[in-house]
PDB file of C-alpha atoms in Angstrom:
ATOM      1  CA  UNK G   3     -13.396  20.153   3.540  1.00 91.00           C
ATOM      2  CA  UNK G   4     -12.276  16.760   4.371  1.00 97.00           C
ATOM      3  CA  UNK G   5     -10.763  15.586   7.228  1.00 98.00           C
ATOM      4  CA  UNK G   6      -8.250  12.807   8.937  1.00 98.00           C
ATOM      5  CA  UNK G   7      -7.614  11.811  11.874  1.00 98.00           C
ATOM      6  CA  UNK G   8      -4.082  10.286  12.176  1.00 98.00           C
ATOM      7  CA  UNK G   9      -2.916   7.926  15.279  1.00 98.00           C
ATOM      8  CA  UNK G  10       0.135   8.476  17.284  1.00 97.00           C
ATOM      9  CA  UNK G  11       1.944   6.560  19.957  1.00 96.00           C
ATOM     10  CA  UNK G  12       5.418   5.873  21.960  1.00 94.00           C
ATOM     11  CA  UNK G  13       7.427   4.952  19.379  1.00 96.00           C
ATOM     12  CA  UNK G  14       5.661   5.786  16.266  1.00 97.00           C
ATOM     13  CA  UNK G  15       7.965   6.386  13.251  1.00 97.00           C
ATOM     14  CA  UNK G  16       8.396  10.038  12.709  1.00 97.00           C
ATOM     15  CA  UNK G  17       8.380  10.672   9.015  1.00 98.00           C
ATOM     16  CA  UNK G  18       5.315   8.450   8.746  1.00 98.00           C
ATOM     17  CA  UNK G  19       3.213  10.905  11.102  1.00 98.00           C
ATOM     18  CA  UNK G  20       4.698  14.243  10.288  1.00 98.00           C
ATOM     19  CA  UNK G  21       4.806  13.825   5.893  1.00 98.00           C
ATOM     20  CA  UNK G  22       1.226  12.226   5.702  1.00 98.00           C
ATOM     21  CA  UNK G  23       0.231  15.055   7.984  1.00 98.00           C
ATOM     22  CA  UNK G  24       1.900  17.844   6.515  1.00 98.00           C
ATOM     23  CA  UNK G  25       1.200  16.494   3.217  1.00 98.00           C
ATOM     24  CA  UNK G  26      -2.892  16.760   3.932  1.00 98.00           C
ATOM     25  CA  UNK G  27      -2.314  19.962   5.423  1.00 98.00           C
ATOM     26  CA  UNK G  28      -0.861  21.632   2.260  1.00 98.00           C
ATOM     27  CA  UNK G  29      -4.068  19.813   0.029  1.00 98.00           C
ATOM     28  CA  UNK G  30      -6.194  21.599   2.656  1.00 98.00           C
ATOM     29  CA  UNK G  31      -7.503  18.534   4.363  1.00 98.00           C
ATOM     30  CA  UNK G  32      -8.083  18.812   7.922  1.00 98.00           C
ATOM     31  CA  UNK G  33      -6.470  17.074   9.752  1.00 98.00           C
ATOM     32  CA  UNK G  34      -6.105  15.996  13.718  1.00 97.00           C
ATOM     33  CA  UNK G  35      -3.818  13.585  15.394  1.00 97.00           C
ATOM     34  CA  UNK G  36      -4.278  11.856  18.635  1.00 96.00           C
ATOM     35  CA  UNK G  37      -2.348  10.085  20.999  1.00 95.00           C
ATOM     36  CA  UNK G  38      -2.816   6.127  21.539  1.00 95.00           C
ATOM     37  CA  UNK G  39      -1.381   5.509  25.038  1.00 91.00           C
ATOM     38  CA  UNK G  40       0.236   1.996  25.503  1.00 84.00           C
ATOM     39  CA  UNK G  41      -2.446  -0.445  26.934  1.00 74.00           C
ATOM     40  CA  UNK G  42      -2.803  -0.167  30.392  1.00 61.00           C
ATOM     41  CA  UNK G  43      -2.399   3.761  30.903  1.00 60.00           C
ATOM     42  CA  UNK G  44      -4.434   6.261  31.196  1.00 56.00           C
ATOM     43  CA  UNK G  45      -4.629  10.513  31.049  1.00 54.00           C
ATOM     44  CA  UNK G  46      -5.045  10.587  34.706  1.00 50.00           C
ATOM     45  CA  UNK G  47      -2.490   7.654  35.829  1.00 50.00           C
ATOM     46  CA  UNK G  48       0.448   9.808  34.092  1.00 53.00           C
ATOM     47  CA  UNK G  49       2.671  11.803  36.144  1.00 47.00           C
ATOM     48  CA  UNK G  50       1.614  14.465  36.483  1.00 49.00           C
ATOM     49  CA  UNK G  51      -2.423  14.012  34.965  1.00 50.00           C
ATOM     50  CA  UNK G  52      -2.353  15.499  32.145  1.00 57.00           C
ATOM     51  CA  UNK G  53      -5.685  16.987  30.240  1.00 56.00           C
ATOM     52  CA  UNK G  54      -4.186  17.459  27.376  1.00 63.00           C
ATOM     53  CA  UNK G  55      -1.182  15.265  25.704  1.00 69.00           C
ATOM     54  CA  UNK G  56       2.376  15.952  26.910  1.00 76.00           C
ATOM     55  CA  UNK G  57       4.768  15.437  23.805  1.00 85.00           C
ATOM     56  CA  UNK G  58       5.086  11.757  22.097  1.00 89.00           C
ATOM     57  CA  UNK G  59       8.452  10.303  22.159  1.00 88.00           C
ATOM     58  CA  UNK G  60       9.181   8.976  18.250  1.00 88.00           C
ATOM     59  CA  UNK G  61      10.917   5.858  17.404  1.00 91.00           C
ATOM     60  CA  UNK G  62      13.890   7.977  16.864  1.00 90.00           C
ATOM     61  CA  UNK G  63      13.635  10.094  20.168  1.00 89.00           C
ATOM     62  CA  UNK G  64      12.220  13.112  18.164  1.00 89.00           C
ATOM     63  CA  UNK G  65       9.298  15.127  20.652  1.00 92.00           C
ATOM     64  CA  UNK G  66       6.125  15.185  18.860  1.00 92.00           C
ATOM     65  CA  UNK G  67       3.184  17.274  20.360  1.00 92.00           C
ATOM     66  CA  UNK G  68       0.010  15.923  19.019  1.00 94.00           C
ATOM     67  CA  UNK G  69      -3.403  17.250  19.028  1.00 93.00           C
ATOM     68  CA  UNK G  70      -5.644  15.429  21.408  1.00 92.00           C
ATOM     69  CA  UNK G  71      -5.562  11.986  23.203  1.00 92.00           C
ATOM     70  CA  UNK G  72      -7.502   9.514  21.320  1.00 94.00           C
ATOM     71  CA  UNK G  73     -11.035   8.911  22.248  1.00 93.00           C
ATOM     72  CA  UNK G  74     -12.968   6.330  20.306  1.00 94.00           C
ATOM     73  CA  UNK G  75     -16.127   8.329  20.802  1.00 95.00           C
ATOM     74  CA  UNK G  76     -14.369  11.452  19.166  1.00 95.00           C
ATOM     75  CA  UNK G  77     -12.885   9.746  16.159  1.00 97.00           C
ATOM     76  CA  UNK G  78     -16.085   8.015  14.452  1.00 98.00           C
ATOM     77  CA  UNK G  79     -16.338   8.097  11.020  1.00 98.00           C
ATOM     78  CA  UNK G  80     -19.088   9.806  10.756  1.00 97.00           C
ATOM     79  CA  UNK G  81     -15.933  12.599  12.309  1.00 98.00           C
ATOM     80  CA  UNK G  82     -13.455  12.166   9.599  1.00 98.00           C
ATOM     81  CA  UNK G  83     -12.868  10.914   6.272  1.00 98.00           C
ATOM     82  CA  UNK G  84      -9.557   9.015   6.660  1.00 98.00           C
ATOM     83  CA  UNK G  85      -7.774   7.225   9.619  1.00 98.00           C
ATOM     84  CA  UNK G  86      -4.081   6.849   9.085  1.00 98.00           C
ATOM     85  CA  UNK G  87      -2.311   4.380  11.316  1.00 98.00           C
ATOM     86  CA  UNK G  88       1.589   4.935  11.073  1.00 98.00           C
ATOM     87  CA  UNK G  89       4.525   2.560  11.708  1.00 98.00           C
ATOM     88  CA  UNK G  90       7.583   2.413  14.093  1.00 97.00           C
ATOM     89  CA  UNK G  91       7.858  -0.875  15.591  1.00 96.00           C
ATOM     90  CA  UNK G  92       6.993   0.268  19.067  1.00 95.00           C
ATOM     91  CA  UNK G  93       4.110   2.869  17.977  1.00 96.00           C
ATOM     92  CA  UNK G  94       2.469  -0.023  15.944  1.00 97.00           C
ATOM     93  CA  UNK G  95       2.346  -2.482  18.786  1.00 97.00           C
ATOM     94  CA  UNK G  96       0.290  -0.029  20.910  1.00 97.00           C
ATOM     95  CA  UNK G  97      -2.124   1.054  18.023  1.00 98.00           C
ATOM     96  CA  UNK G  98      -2.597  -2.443  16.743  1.00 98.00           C
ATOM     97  CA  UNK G  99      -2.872  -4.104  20.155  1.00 97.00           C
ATOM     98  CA  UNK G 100      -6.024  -1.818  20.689  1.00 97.00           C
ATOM     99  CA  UNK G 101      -9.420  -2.949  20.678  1.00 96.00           C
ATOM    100  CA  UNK G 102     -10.500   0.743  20.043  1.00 97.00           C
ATOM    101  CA  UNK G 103      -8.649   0.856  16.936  1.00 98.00           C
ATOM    102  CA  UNK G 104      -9.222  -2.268  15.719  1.00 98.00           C
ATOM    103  CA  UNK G 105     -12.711  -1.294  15.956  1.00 98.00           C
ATOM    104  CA  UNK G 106     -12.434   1.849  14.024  1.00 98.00           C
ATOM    105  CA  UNK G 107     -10.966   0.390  11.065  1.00 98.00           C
ATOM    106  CA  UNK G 108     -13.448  -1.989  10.675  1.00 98.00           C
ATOM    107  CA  UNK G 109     -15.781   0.966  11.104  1.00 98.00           C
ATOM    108  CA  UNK G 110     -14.239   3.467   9.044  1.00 98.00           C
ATOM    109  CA  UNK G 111     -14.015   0.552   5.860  1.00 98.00           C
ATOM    110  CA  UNK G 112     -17.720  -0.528   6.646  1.00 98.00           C
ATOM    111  CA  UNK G 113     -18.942   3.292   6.045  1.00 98.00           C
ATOM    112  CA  UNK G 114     -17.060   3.530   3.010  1.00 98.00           C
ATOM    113  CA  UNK G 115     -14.325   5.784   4.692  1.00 98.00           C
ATOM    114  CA  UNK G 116     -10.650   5.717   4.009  1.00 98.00           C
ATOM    115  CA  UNK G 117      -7.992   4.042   6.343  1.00 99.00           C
ATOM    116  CA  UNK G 118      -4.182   4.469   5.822  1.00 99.00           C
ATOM    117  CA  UNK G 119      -1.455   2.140   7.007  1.00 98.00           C
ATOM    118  CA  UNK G 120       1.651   2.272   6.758  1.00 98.00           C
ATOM    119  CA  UNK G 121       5.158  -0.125   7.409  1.00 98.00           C
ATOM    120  CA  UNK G 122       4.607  -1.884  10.922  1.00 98.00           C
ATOM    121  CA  UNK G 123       0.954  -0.089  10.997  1.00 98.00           C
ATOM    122  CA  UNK G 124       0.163  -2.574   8.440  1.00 98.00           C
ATOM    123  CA  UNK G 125      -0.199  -5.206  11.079  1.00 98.00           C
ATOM    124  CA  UNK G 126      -3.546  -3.474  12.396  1.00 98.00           C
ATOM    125  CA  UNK G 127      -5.136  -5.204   9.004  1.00 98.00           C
ATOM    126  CA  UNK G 128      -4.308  -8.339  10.519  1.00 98.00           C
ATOM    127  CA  UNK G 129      -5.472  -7.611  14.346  1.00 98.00           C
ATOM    128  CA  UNK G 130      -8.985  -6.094  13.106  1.00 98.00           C
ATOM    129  CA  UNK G 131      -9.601  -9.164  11.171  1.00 98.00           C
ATOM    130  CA  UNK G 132     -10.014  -7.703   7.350  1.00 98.00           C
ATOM    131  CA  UNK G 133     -10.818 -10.385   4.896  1.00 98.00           C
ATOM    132  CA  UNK G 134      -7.871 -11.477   2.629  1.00 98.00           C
ATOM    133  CA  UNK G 135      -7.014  -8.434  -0.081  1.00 98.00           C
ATOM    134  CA  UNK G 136      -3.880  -6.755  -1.519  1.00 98.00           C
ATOM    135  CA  UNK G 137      -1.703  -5.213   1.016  1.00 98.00           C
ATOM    136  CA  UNK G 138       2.236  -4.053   1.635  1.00 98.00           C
ATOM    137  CA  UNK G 139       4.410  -3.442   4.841  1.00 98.00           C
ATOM    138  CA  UNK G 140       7.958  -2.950   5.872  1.00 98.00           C
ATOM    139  CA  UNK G 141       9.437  -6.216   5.211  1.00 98.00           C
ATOM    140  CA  UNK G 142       9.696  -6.463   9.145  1.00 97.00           C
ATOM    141  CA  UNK G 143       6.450  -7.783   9.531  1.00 98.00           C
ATOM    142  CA  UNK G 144       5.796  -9.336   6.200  1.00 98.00           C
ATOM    143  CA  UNK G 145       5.620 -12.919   8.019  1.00 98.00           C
ATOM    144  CA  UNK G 146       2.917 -12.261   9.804  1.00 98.00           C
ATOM    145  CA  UNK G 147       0.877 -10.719   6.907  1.00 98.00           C
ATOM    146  CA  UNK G 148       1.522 -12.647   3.925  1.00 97.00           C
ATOM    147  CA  UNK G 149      -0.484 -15.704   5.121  1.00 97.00           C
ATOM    148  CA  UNK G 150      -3.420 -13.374   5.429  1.00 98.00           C
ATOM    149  CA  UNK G 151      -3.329 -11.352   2.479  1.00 98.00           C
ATOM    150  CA  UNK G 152      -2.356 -10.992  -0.626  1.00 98.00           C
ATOM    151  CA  UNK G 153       1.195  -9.954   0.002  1.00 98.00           C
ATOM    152  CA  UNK G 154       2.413  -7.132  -2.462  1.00 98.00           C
ATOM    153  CA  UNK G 155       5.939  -4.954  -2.297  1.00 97.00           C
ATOM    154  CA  UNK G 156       5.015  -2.235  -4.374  1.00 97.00           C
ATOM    155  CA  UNK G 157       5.558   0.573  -2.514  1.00 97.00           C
ATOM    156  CA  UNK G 158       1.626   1.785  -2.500  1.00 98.00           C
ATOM    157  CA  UNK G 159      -1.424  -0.690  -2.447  1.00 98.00           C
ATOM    158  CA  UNK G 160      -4.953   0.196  -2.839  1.00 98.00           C
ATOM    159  CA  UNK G 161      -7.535  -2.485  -1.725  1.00 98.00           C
ATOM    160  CA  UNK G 162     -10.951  -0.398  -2.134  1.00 98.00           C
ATOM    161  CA  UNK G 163     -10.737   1.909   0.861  1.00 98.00           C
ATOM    162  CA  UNK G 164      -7.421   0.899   2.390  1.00 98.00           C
ATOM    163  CA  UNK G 165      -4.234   2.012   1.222  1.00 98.00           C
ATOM    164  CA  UNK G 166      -0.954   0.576   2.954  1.00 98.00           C
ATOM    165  CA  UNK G 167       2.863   1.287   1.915  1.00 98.00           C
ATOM    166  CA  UNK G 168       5.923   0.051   3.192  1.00 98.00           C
ATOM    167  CA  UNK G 169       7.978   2.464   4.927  1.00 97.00           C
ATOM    168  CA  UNK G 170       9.797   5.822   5.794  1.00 97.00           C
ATOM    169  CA  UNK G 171      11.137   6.138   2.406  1.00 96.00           C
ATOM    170  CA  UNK G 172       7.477   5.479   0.653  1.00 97.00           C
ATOM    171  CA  UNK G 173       5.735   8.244   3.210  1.00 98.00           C
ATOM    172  CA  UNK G 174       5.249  10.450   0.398  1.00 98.00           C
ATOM    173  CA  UNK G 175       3.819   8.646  -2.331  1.00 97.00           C
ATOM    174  CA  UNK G 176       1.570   6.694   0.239  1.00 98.00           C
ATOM    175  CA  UNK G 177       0.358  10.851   1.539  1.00 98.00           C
ATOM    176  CA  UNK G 178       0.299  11.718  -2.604  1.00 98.00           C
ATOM    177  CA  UNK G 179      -2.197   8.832  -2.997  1.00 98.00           C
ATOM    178  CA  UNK G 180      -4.391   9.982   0.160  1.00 98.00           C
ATOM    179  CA  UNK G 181      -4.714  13.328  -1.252  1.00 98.00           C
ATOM    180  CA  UNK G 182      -5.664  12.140  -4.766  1.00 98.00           C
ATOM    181  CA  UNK G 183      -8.526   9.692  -3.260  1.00 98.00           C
ATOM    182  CA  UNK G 184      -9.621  12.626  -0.662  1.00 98.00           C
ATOM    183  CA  UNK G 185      -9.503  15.599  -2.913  1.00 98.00           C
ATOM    184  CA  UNK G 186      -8.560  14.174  -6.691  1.00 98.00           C
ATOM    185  CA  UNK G 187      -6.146  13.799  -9.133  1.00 97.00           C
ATOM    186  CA  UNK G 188      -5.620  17.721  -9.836  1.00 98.00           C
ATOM    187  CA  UNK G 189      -5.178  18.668  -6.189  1.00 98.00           C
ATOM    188  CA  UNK G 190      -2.266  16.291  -5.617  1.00 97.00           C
ATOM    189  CA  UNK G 191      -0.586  17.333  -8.443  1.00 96.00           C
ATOM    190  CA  UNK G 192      -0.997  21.038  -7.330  1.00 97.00           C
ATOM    191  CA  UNK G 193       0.550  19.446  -4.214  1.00 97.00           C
ATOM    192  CA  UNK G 194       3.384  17.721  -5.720  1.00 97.00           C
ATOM    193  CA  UNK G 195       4.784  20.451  -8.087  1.00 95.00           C
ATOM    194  CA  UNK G 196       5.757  23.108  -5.210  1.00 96.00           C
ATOM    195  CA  UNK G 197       7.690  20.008  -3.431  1.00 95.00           C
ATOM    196  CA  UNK G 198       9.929  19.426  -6.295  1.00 94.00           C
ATOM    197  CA  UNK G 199      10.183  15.666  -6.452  1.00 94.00           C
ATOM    198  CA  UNK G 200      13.359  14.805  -8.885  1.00 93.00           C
ATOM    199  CA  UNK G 201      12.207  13.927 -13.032  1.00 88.00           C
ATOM    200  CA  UNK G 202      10.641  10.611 -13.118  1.00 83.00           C
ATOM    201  CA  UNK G 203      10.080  10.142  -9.538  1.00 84.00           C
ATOM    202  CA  UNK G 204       6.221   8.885  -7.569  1.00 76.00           C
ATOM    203  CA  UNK G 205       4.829  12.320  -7.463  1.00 65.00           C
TER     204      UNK G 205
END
């Protein structure tokens, strides 16, 4: 079975955690997320300690209770398949700002595993230093990518192992194309059909 493990933060964008997640889910891909805390805290300096996470606040104030906190030593690639990094301008600060995860993508891409950004989470291309390639954001942050990269606004772009997209509004197509590079082609239309995308639509 494959398996992601998908970042989460203060301020991450909501529909870019919850559809990639629940969009895994349904192609049976296993999936965990963990909690970034903002640089400078810690498990045991929150109030009270907490052993496991207490609920993320999204960029739009929704609760979000993920999995585990993140530990760099628990989310190797040798772990999971895919890393997803989501967007919210907040949320992408802290996950782009650290060292960890700027590590792990460079990781992840160097073993030939699968890393998804998407709208401000684009910006962790730049901070782990990937060589110049396609990519896409929310247009937000495109001044500080397109210098760096081959600057794209489709609303999904592949570069080898990482796939970025744009926004909110591209959340499912950028899940769609995870599940058809995790599991194939047939399994994300098996996953598509029950959703009922309108005619003509990315699905």
């Amino acid at each position: 079975m494959p398996s992601a493990i998908i970042l989460i933060a203060d301020g991450t964008e909501e529909m870019e955690f919850t559809i990639p997640y629940d969009t895994l889910v349904r192609a049976g891909v296993s999936c965990t997320s963990a909690y970034v805390l903002a640089e400078g805290a810690s498990a045991k300096t929150l109030n009270p300690p907490y052993t496991t996470p207490s609920f993320a606040s999204g960029s739009h104030g929704i609760n979000i209770l993920p999995d585990t906190f993140f530990s760099p030593q628990a989310a190797t690639p040798d772990k999971y398949d895919l890393l997803i990094i989501p967007g919210g301008a907040r949320g992408a600060k802290t996950l782009s700002e650290s060292s960890p995860v700027q590590h792990l993508v460079r990781e992840y891409l160097e073993r030939g595993k699968f890393v998804g950004m998407i709208c401000a989470g684009s910006l962790t291309a730049l901070t782990a230093g990937l060589p110049k390639q396609p990519l896409t954001s929310h247009p937000s942050v495109k001044k500080q990518l397109e210098k760096d990269f081959e600057y794209s606004e489709e609303p999904v772009v592949v570069s080898g192992n990482l796939v970025t997209s744009r926004g909110p509004g591209t959340a499912f197509p950028f899940a769609l194309t995870l599940v058809e590079l995790l599991c194939g082609k047939e399994k994300r239309e098996h996953v598509a059909a029950p959703m009922m995308f309108p005619r003509g639509t990315f699905a």
